[in-house]
PDB file of C-alpha atoms in Angstrom:
ATOM      1  CA  MET J1157     -41.445   4.209  -7.820  1.00 92.00           C
ATOM      2  CA  LEU J1158     -38.906   1.628  -6.668  1.00 97.00           C
ATOM      3  CA  LYS J1159     -35.726   2.948  -5.071  1.00 97.00           C
ATOM      4  CA  GLY J1160     -32.224   1.727  -4.295  1.00 97.00           C
ATOM      5  CA  PHE J1161     -28.683   2.127  -5.619  1.00 97.00           C
ATOM      6  CA  THR J1162     -28.396  -1.622  -6.250  1.00 97.00           C
ATOM      7  CA  ALA J1163     -30.765  -4.564  -6.383  1.00 96.00           C
ATOM      8  CA  PRO J1164     -33.095  -5.376  -4.802  1.00 97.00           C
ATOM      9  CA  ARG J1165     -34.893  -2.111  -5.538  1.00 97.00           C
ATOM     10  CA  SER J1166     -37.817  -1.575  -3.177  1.00 97.00           C
ATOM     11  CA  PRO J1167     -40.447   1.012  -2.146  1.00 97.00           C
ATOM     12  CA  LEU J1168     -38.179   2.613   0.493  1.00 96.00           C
ATOM     13  CA  GLY J1169     -34.796   1.647  -0.954  1.00 95.00           C
ATOM     14  CA  ALA J1170     -33.670   0.237   2.394  1.00 93.00           C
ATOM     15  CA  ALA J1171     -33.509  -3.309   1.011  1.00 96.00           C
ATOM     16  CA  ALA J1172     -30.759  -2.435  -1.489  1.00 97.00           C
ATOM     17  CA  LEU J1173     -27.647  -4.509  -0.895  1.00 96.00           C
ATOM     18  CA  VAL J1174     -25.406  -1.433  -1.101  1.00 97.00           C
ATOM     19  CA  PRO J1175     -26.383   2.189  -0.333  1.00 97.00           C
ATOM     20  CA  SER J1176     -25.532   4.987  -2.748  1.00 97.00           C
ATOM     21  CA  PRO J1177     -22.157   6.796  -2.511  1.00 97.00           C
ATOM     22  CA  PRO J1178     -20.292   8.468  -0.971  1.00 98.00           C
ATOM     23  CA  TRP J1179     -18.741   5.387   0.609  1.00 98.00           C
ATOM     24  CA  HIS J1180     -16.283   5.623   3.497  1.00 98.00           C
ATOM     25  CA  PHE J1181     -13.856   2.942   4.691  1.00 98.00           C
ATOM     26  CA  ALA J1182     -11.519   2.588   7.672  1.00 98.00           C
ATOM     27  CA  GLY J1183      -9.530  -0.375   8.907  1.00 98.00           C
ATOM     28  CA  ASP J1184      -6.269  -2.278   9.327  1.00 98.00           C
ATOM     29  CA  VAL J1185      -4.079  -3.915   6.693  1.00 98.00           C
ATOM     30  CA  LEU J1186      -1.477  -6.657   6.773  1.00 98.00           C
ATOM     31  CA  ALA J1187       0.498  -6.709   3.522  1.00 98.00           C
ATOM     32  CA  VAL J1188       3.374  -8.693   2.035  1.00 98.00           C
ATOM     33  CA  GLU J1189       5.250  -7.810  -1.136  1.00 97.00           C
ATOM     34  CA  PHE J1190       6.435 -10.634  -3.369  1.00 98.00           C
ATOM     35  CA  TRP J1191       7.632 -11.524  -6.844  1.00 98.00           C
ATOM     36  CA  ASN J1192       5.907 -14.127  -9.007  1.00 98.00           C
ATOM     37  CA  ASP J1193       6.821 -15.584 -12.388  1.00 98.00           C
ATOM     38  CA  PRO J1194       6.233 -12.810 -14.966  1.00 98.00           C
ATOM     39  CA  ASP J1195       5.942 -15.392 -17.730  1.00 98.00           C
ATOM     40  CA  VAL J1196       2.882 -16.728 -15.894  1.00 97.00           C
ATOM     41  CA  SER J1197       1.362 -13.613 -14.322  1.00 97.00           C
ATOM     42  CA  VAL J1198       1.323 -11.837 -17.701  1.00 97.00           C
ATOM     43  CA  PHE J1199      -1.617 -14.069 -18.681  1.00 97.00           C
ATOM     44  CA  THR J1200      -3.801 -12.490 -15.973  1.00 97.00           C
ATOM     45  CA  LEU J1201      -3.679  -9.110 -17.754  1.00 98.00           C
ATOM     46  CA  PRO J1202      -6.386  -7.834 -20.119  1.00 96.00           C
ATOM     47  CA  GLY J1203      -5.547  -6.338 -23.506  1.00 92.00           C
ATOM     48  CA  GLY J1204      -3.733  -3.009 -23.267  1.00 95.00           C
ATOM     49  CA  VAL J1205      -2.288  -3.695 -19.810  1.00 98.00           C
ATOM     50  CA  GLU J1206       1.344  -4.815 -19.571  1.00 98.00           C
ATOM     51  CA  LEU J1207       3.615  -5.908 -16.744  1.00 97.00           C
ATOM     52  CA  ASP J1208       5.970  -3.204 -15.548  1.00 97.00           C
ATOM     53  CA  LYS J1209       9.277  -4.117 -17.198  1.00 96.00           C
ATOM     54  CA  LYS J1210      11.204  -2.238 -14.510  1.00 96.00           C
ATOM     55  CA  CYS J1211       9.910  -4.615 -11.828  1.00 96.00           C
ATOM     56  CA  PRO J1212       8.446  -7.675 -13.600  1.00 96.00           C
ATOM     57  CA  GLY J1213       6.455  -9.927 -11.320  1.00 97.00           C
ATOM     58  CA  HIS J1214       6.456  -7.524  -8.371  1.00 97.00           C
ATOM     59  CA  SER J1215       3.160  -7.868  -6.504  1.00 98.00           C
ATOM     60  CA  VAL J1216       1.549  -7.310  -3.132  1.00 98.00           C
ATOM     61  CA  ALA J1217      -0.857  -9.431  -1.082  1.00 98.00           C
ATOM     62  CA  LEU J1218      -3.259  -7.389   1.065  1.00 98.00           C
ATOM     63  CA  PHE J1219      -5.357  -8.608   3.986  1.00 98.00           C
ATOM     64  CA  THR J1220      -7.886  -6.011   5.161  1.00 98.00           C
ATOM     65  CA  ASP J1221     -10.093  -5.832   8.259  1.00 98.00           C
ATOM     66  CA  TYR J1222     -12.331  -2.795   7.844  1.00 98.00           C
ATOM     67  CA  GLN J1223     -15.556  -0.959   8.573  1.00 98.00           C
ATOM     68  CA  PHE J1224     -17.843   0.766   6.046  1.00 98.00           C
ATOM     69  CA  THR J1225     -20.409   3.515   6.091  1.00 98.00           C
ATOM     70  CA  ALA J1226     -22.294   5.619   3.574  1.00 98.00           C
ATOM     71  CA  GLN J1227     -24.396   8.631   4.636  1.00 96.00           C
ATOM     72  CA  ASN J1228     -26.764   6.958   7.111  1.00 95.00           C
ATOM     73  CA  ASN J1229     -24.450   5.679   9.860  1.00 97.00           C
ATOM     74  CA  GLU J1230     -24.215   2.236   8.310  1.00 97.00           C
ATOM     75  CA  TYR J1231     -21.268   1.469  10.609  1.00 97.00           C
ATOM     76  CA  LEU J1232     -23.900   1.012  13.346  1.00 97.00           C
ATOM     77  CA  ASP J1233     -24.915  -2.174  11.499  1.00 96.00           C
ATOM     78  CA  PRO J1234     -21.629  -4.075  12.032  1.00 97.00           C
ATOM     79  CA  ALA J1235     -23.023  -7.448  10.974  1.00 95.00           C
ATOM     80  CA  ARG J1236     -23.514  -6.093   7.461  1.00 95.00           C
ATOM     81  CA  TYR J1237     -20.841  -3.435   7.148  1.00 97.00           C
ATOM     82  CA  GLN J1238     -17.791  -4.852   8.861  1.00 98.00           C
ATOM     83  CA  SER J1239     -15.789  -6.806   6.310  1.00 98.00           C
ATOM     84  CA  ARG J1240     -12.577  -8.696   5.809  1.00 98.00           C
ATOM     85  CA  GLY J1241     -10.940  -9.071   2.431  1.00 98.00           C
ATOM     86  CA  PHE J1242      -7.922 -10.301   0.515  1.00 98.00           C
ATOM     87  CA  THR J1243      -6.535  -8.714  -2.653  1.00 98.00           C
ATOM     88  CA  VAL J1244      -3.609  -9.332  -5.001  1.00 98.00           C
ATOM     89  CA  LEU J1245      -2.137  -6.398  -6.942  1.00 98.00           C
ATOM     90  CA  LEU J1246       0.428  -6.702  -9.753  1.00 98.00           C
ATOM     91  CA  ASP J1247       2.759  -3.885 -10.824  1.00 98.00           C
ATOM     92  CA  ALA J1248       1.701  -3.061 -14.385  1.00 98.00           C
ATOM     93  CA  MET J1249       1.520  -0.331 -17.021  1.00 98.00           C
ATOM     94  CA  TRP J1250      -1.362   1.260 -18.894  1.00 98.00           C
ATOM     95  CA  LYS J1251      -0.407   3.549 -21.799  1.00 97.00           C
ATOM     96  CA  GLY J1252       2.801   4.585 -20.081  1.00 97.00           C
ATOM     97  CA  SER J1253       1.268   5.062 -16.628  1.00 97.00           C
ATOM     98  CA  ARG J1254       2.207   2.946 -13.614  1.00 97.00           C
ATOM     99  CA  ILE J1255      -0.792   1.031 -12.274  1.00 98.00           C
ATOM    100  CA  ALA J1256      -1.585  -1.816  -9.896  1.00 98.00           C
ATOM    101  CA  TRP J1257      -3.649  -4.480 -11.671  1.00 98.00           C
ATOM    102  CA  CYS J1258      -6.092  -6.506  -9.567  1.00 98.00           C
ATOM    103  CA  PRO J1259      -6.509 -10.057 -10.955  1.00 98.00           C
ATOM    104  CA  TYR J1260      -8.073 -11.666  -7.860  1.00 98.00           C
ATOM    105  CA  CYS J1261      -9.738 -10.596  -4.630  1.00 98.00           C
ATOM    106  CA  TYR J1262     -11.970 -12.130  -1.978  1.00 98.00           C
ATOM    107  CA  ALA J1263     -14.481 -10.741   0.531  1.00 98.00           C
ATOM    108  CA  ASP J1264     -16.481 -12.278   3.358  1.00 98.00           C
ATOM    109  CA  ASN J1265     -19.947 -10.764   2.829  1.00 96.00           C
ATOM    110  CA  ASP J1266     -22.366  -9.972   0.029  1.00 97.00           C
ATOM    111  CA  ALA J1267     -22.361  -6.177   0.449  1.00 97.00           C
ATOM    112  CA  ALA J1268     -18.572  -6.069   0.125  1.00 98.00           C
ATOM    113  CA  LEU J1269     -18.729  -8.288  -2.971  1.00 98.00           C
ATOM    114  CA  MET J1270     -21.303  -6.030  -4.626  1.00 97.00           C
ATOM    115  CA  ARG J1271     -19.312  -2.867  -3.871  1.00 98.00           C
ATOM    116  CA  GLY J1272     -16.265  -4.571  -5.341  1.00 98.00           C
ATOM    117  CA  TRP J1273     -18.022  -5.599  -8.549  1.00 98.00           C
ATOM    118  CA  ILE J1274     -19.296  -2.043  -9.005  1.00 98.00           C
ATOM    119  CA  GLN J1275     -15.755  -0.720  -8.571  1.00 98.00           C
ATOM    120  CA  GLY J1276     -14.118  -3.296 -10.835  1.00 98.00           C
ATOM    121  CA  TYR J1277     -12.735  -5.713  -8.250  1.00 98.00           C
ATOM    122  CA  PRO J1278     -13.230  -9.380  -9.323  1.00 97.00           C
ATOM    123  CA  GLY J1279     -14.477 -10.465  -5.913  1.00 97.00           C
ATOM    124  CA  LYS J1280     -15.291 -13.973  -4.724  1.00 98.00           C
ATOM    125  CA  PHE J1281     -16.440 -15.224  -1.342  1.00 98.00           C
ATOM    126  CA  GLY J1282     -13.630 -16.028   1.087  1.00 98.00           C
ATOM    127  CA  ALA J1283     -12.995 -16.315   4.821  1.00 98.00           C
ATOM    128  CA  VAL J1284     -10.231 -13.907   5.819  1.00 98.00           C
ATOM    129  CA  HIS J1285      -8.576 -13.608   9.225  1.00 98.00           C
ATOM    130  CA  GLN J1286      -5.665 -11.608  10.606  1.00 98.00           C
ATOM    131  CA  THR J1287      -4.043 -10.967  13.963  1.00 98.00           C
ATOM    132  CA  ARG J1288      -5.522  -7.948  15.730  1.00 97.00           C
ATOM    133  CA  THR J1289      -4.114  -5.451  18.184  1.00 97.00           C
ATOM    134  CA  PHE J1290      -6.122  -3.833  20.983  1.00 96.00           C
ATOM    135  CA  ALA J1291      -5.726  -0.804  23.232  1.00 94.00           C
ATOM    136  CA  ALA J1292      -5.609  -2.996  26.352  1.00 96.00           C
ATOM    137  CA  GLU J1293      -2.210  -4.630  26.774  1.00 94.00           C
ATOM    138  CA  SER J1294      -2.374  -8.416  26.915  1.00 97.00           C
ATOM    139  CA  ALA J1295      -0.558 -11.505  25.751  1.00 95.00           C
ATOM    140  CA  ALA J1296      -3.529 -11.919  23.390  1.00 96.00           C
ATOM    141  CA  SER J1297      -3.113  -8.448  21.862  1.00 96.00           C
ATOM    142  CA  ALA J1298      -0.249  -8.258  19.384  1.00 96.00           C
ATOM    143  CA  PRO J1299       1.498  -4.943  20.096  1.00 97.00           C
ATOM    144  CA  LEU J1300       2.679  -2.555  17.401  1.00 97.00           C
ATOM    145  CA  SER J1301       6.325  -2.809  18.396  1.00 97.00           C
ATOM    146  CA  HIS J1302       9.702  -4.150  17.322  1.00 98.00           C
ATOM    147  CA  ASP J1303       9.741  -7.952  16.825  1.00 98.00           C
ATOM    148  CA  SER J1304       5.947  -8.248  17.184  1.00 98.00           C
ATOM    149  CA  ARG J1305       4.455 -10.850  14.863  1.00 98.00           C
ATOM    150  CA  PHE J1306       1.196 -10.751  12.900  1.00 98.00           C
ATOM    151  CA  SER J1307      -0.371 -13.524  10.832  1.00 98.00           C
ATOM    152  CA  ALA J1308      -3.146 -13.738   8.232  1.00 98.00           C
ATOM    153  CA  CYS J1309      -4.868 -16.380   6.147  1.00 98.00           C
ATOM    154  CA  MET J1310      -7.614 -16.700   3.552  1.00 98.00           C
ATOM    155  CA  SER J1311      -9.699 -19.715   2.596  1.00 98.00           C
ATOM    156  CA  ALA J1312     -12.601 -20.318   0.241  1.00 98.00           C
ATOM    157  CA  ASN J1313     -15.023 -23.231   0.100  1.00 96.00           C
ATOM    158  CA  GLY J1314     -13.125 -24.980   2.867  1.00 96.00           C
ATOM    159  CA  ARG J1315      -9.771 -24.765   1.067  1.00 97.00           C
ATOM    160  CA  LEU J1316      -6.794 -22.777   2.358  1.00 98.00           C
ATOM    161  CA  LEU J1317      -5.589 -20.384  -0.360  1.00 98.00           C
ATOM    162  CA  VAL J1318      -3.175 -17.962   1.328  1.00 98.00           C
ATOM    163  CA  GLN J1319      -0.993 -17.872   4.440  1.00 98.00           C
ATOM    164  CA  ALA J1320       1.101 -14.886   5.524  1.00 98.00           C
ATOM    165  CA  ARG J1321       3.165 -13.718   8.475  1.00 98.00           C
ATOM    166  CA  VAL J1322       4.854 -10.395   9.192  1.00 98.00           C
ATOM    167  CA  THR J1323       7.475  -9.670  11.828  1.00 98.00           C
ATOM    168  CA  LEU J1324       7.557  -5.952  12.599  1.00 98.00           C
ATOM    169  CA  ARG J1325      10.957  -4.262  12.722  1.00 98.00           C
ATOM    170  CA  GLU J1326      10.489  -0.493  12.567  1.00 97.00           C
ATOM    171  CA  LYS J1327       7.860   2.214  12.444  1.00 97.00           C
ATOM    172  CA  THR J1328       7.903   4.646   9.536  1.00 96.00           C
ATOM    173  CA  GLU J1329       6.051   7.800   8.533  1.00 93.00           C
ATOM    174  CA  ARG J1330       5.095   6.740   5.011  1.00 90.00           C
ATOM    175  CA  LEU J1331       4.833   3.753   2.725  1.00 89.00           C
ATOM    176  CA  VAL J1332       7.564   3.485   0.102  1.00 82.00           C
ATOM    177  CA  GLY J1333       6.970   1.348  -2.978  1.00 81.00           C
ATOM    178  CA  LEU J1334       3.606   0.058  -1.755  1.00 87.00           C
ATOM    179  CA  LEU J1335       0.138   1.316  -2.783  1.00 89.00           C
ATOM    180  CA  ASP J1336       1.762   4.190  -4.696  1.00 92.00           C
ATOM    181  CA  ARG J1337      -0.013   3.180  -7.919  1.00 95.00           C
ATOM    182  CA  ARG J1338      -3.635   3.695  -8.948  1.00 95.00           C
ATOM    183  CA  ILE J1339      -5.518   0.391  -8.737  1.00 97.00           C
ATOM    184  CA  VAL J1340      -7.027  -0.765 -12.036  1.00 98.00           C
ATOM    185  CA  GLY J1341      -9.705  -3.424 -12.343  1.00 98.00           C
ATOM    186  CA  ARG J1342     -12.302  -4.670 -14.796  1.00 98.00           C
ATOM    187  CA  ARG J1343     -16.059  -4.152 -14.499  1.00 98.00           C
ATOM    188  CA  TYR J1344     -17.502  -7.218 -16.225  1.00 97.00           C
ATOM    189  CA  PHE J1345     -21.181  -8.202 -16.306  1.00 97.00           C
ATOM    190  CA  PRO J1346     -22.113 -10.926 -18.849  1.00 97.00           C
ATOM    191  CA  ARG J1347     -25.370 -11.505 -20.704  1.00 97.00           C
ATOM    192  CA  LEU J1348     -27.488 -14.621 -20.290  1.00 98.00           C
ATOM    193  CA  SER J1349     -29.312 -14.116 -23.598  1.00 97.00           C
ATOM    194  CA  ALA J1350     -28.834 -17.068 -25.931  1.00 98.00           C
ATOM    195  CA  GLY J1351     -26.242 -16.356 -28.592  1.00 96.00           C
ATOM    196  CA  ARG J1352     -24.784 -13.416 -26.634  1.00 96.00           C
ATOM    197  CA  HIS J1353     -22.931 -15.188 -23.828  1.00 96.00           C
ATOM    198  CA  ASP J1354     -19.613 -13.921 -25.198  1.00 94.00           C
ATOM    199  CA  LYS J1355     -20.900 -10.340 -25.552  1.00 96.00           C
ATOM    200  CA  PRO J1356     -20.986  -8.844 -22.034  1.00 97.00           C
ATOM    201  CA  ALA J1357     -23.403  -6.059 -21.181  1.00 97.00           C
ATOM    202  CA  VAL J1358     -20.577  -4.214 -19.380  1.00 97.00           C
ATOM    203  CA  ASP J1359     -16.856  -4.691 -19.996  1.00 98.00           C
ATOM    204  CA  GLU J1360     -14.825  -1.711 -18.807  1.00 98.00           C
ATOM    205  CA  LEU J1361     -11.264  -1.215 -17.734  1.00 98.00           C
ATOM    206  CA  VAL J1362     -11.509   1.175 -14.775  1.00 98.00           C
ATOM    207  CA  ARG J1363      -9.205   3.043 -12.437  1.00 97.00           C
ATOM    208  CA  CYS J1364     -10.350   3.224  -8.823  1.00 94.00           C
ATOM    209  CA  ILE J1365     -10.467   6.702  -7.299  1.00 95.00           C
ATOM    210  CA  ARG J1366      -9.817   6.998  -3.560  1.00 95.00           C
ATOM    211  CA  ASP J1367     -10.490  10.389  -1.980  1.00 95.00           C
ATOM    212  CA  GLN J1368      -9.058  11.653   1.309  1.00 96.00           C
ATOM    213  CA  LEU J1369      -6.720   8.680   1.651  1.00 95.00           C
ATOM    214  CA  VAL J1370      -5.049   8.471   5.065  1.00 96.00           C
ATOM    215  CA  ILE J1371      -2.447   5.835   5.963  1.00 96.00           C
ATOM    216  CA  THR J1372      -1.107   5.805   9.520  1.00 97.00           C
ATOM    217  CA  ASN J1373       0.558   3.622  12.181  1.00 97.00           C
ATOM    218  CA  ILE J1374       2.857   2.184   9.513  1.00 98.00           C
ATOM    219  CA  TRP J1375       5.188  -0.623  10.501  1.00 98.00           C
ATOM    220  CA  ILE J1376       7.608  -2.414   8.170  1.00 97.00           C
ATOM    221  CA  GLY J1377       9.270  -5.757   8.703  1.00 98.00           C
ATOM    222  CA  GLU J1378       9.918  -9.158   7.235  1.00 98.00           C
ATOM    223  CA  GLY J1379       7.247 -11.027   5.327  1.00 98.00           C
ATOM    224  CA  GLU J1380       6.389 -14.678   4.776  1.00 98.00           C
ATOM    225  CA  LEU J1381       3.835 -15.775   2.177  1.00 98.00           C
ATOM    226  CA  ASN J1382       2.607 -18.854   0.359  1.00 98.00           C
ATOM    227  CA  PHE J1383      -0.342 -19.735  -1.895  1.00 98.00           C
ATOM    228  CA  PRO J1384      -1.286 -23.414  -1.467  1.00 98.00           C
ATOM    229  CA  GLU J1385      -2.668 -25.131  -4.533  1.00 97.00           C
ATOM    230  CA  ALA J1386      -6.422 -25.679  -4.396  1.00 96.00           C
ATOM    231  CA  TYR J1387      -8.957 -27.298  -6.716  1.00 95.00           C
ATOM    232  CA  GLY J1388     -11.157 -24.781  -8.538  1.00 93.00           C
ATOM    233  CA  GLU J1389      -8.793 -21.857  -7.948  1.00 97.00           C
ATOM    234  CA  GLU J1390      -5.944 -20.267  -9.911  1.00 97.00           C
ATOM    235  CA  LEU J1391      -4.462 -18.019  -7.255  1.00 97.00           C
ATOM    236  CA  ASP J1392      -1.572 -20.422  -6.673  1.00 97.00           C
ATOM    237  CA  VAL J1393      -0.113 -19.733 -10.142  1.00 96.00           C
ATOM    238  CA  LEU J1394       0.760 -16.264  -8.843  1.00 97.00           C
ATOM    239  CA  GLY J1395       2.586 -17.813  -5.901  1.00 95.00           C
ATOM    240  CA  PRO J1396       5.782 -16.134  -4.753  1.00 98.00           C
ATOM    241  CA  LEU J1397       9.195 -16.981  -6.164  1.00 98.00           C
ATOM    242  CA  LYS J1398      10.617 -14.472  -3.693  1.00 98.00           C
ATOM    243  CA  VAL J1399       9.084 -12.682  -0.693  1.00 98.00           C
ATOM    244  CA  GLY J1400      10.044  -9.175   0.370  1.00 97.00           C
ATOM    245  CA  ARG J1401       8.931  -6.791   3.063  1.00 97.00           C
ATOM    246  CA  GLY J1402       5.884  -7.124   5.274  1.00 98.00           C
ATOM    247  CA  TYR J1403       3.699  -4.221   6.372  1.00 98.00           C
ATOM    248  CA  ARG J1404       1.084  -3.462   8.979  1.00 98.00           C
ATOM    249  CA  PHE J1405      -0.841  -0.163   8.890  1.00 98.00           C
ATOM    250  CA  SER J1406      -4.228   1.495   9.309  1.00 98.00           C
ATOM    251  CA  PHE J1407      -6.132   3.372   6.603  1.00 97.00           C
ATOM    252  CA  SER J1408      -9.190   5.409   5.730  1.00 98.00           C
ATOM    253  CA  TYR J1409     -10.556   6.749   2.430  1.00 97.00           C
ATOM    254  CA  SER J1410     -13.744   7.652   0.607  1.00 98.00           C
ATOM    255  CA  VAL J1411     -15.178   6.625  -2.777  1.00 98.00           C
ATOM    256  CA  THR J1412     -17.505   8.733  -4.918  1.00 97.00           C
ATOM    257  CA  ASP J1413     -16.244   8.202  -8.461  1.00 97.00           C
ATOM    258  CA  ILE J1414     -14.485   5.890 -10.904  1.00 97.00           C
ATOM    259  CA  GLU J1415     -12.463   6.551 -14.059  1.00 98.00           C
ATOM    260  CA  ILE J1416     -13.271   4.521 -17.162  1.00 97.00           C
ATOM    261  CA  LEU J1417     -10.046   3.869 -19.037  1.00 97.00           C
ATOM    262  CA  ALA J1418     -11.489   1.768 -21.860  1.00 97.00           C
ATOM    263  CA  ASP J1419     -14.797   0.300 -22.994  1.00 97.00           C
ATOM    264  CA  LEU J1420     -13.802  -3.239 -23.996  1.00 94.00           C
ATOM    265  CA  THR J1421     -17.231  -3.991 -25.498  1.00 92.00           C
ATOM    266  CA  ALA J1422     -16.433  -1.682 -28.433  1.00 79.00           C
TER     267      ALA J1422
END
């Protein structure tokens, strides 16, 4: 019997691209809040999801540098299970509930892409980089302190898609107005069968469930952000009309479940 949580299924199951849950994540985030044109960003929403009228166009750009493990010490395989990603989240509403809608995200390896697709993140390949801080003090280690500056960028297929910079101003005990909404995405897997290309095998609106979420070492400051226009991409249409606060923090959480909000194949 072939084994494995994902393809490729194999005699031992070790060849599977992603191991079975529970999944555990830990890493660092650089984030910038911004406002885009609600008359444009509304077209990135699926049926049933609406922009939050109390804060139309409010969004956040997230750069993540993280490590993953399941139940077999996968973090000891850093080449496969260290990842960097970029995600955009829009403030939205689903049947009266505040949500964060994910229209675009990028990851730098195949395992991270597969995990994202399973969870409902519309991942694409991208090269993501951000300034790091280290325990050893050095001019090359950006300190977590007042006036320290951090930068991040994301490119895909040789084209620069996002640039960000955050200047830290103060440390705080908790995030306010950021990541306080459940993230909602869309699990979409099409069919290749002739005549059924427009009838996906899976089309679900899902809410991501994060267990044991910990956010620490939170710094808030001033953000800078821009989305350069690039051929073959549409991220730039969500580009900022106004940029707000910047954030730098560390996180950890686990994933074992997902909530299906709607089956869009019905």
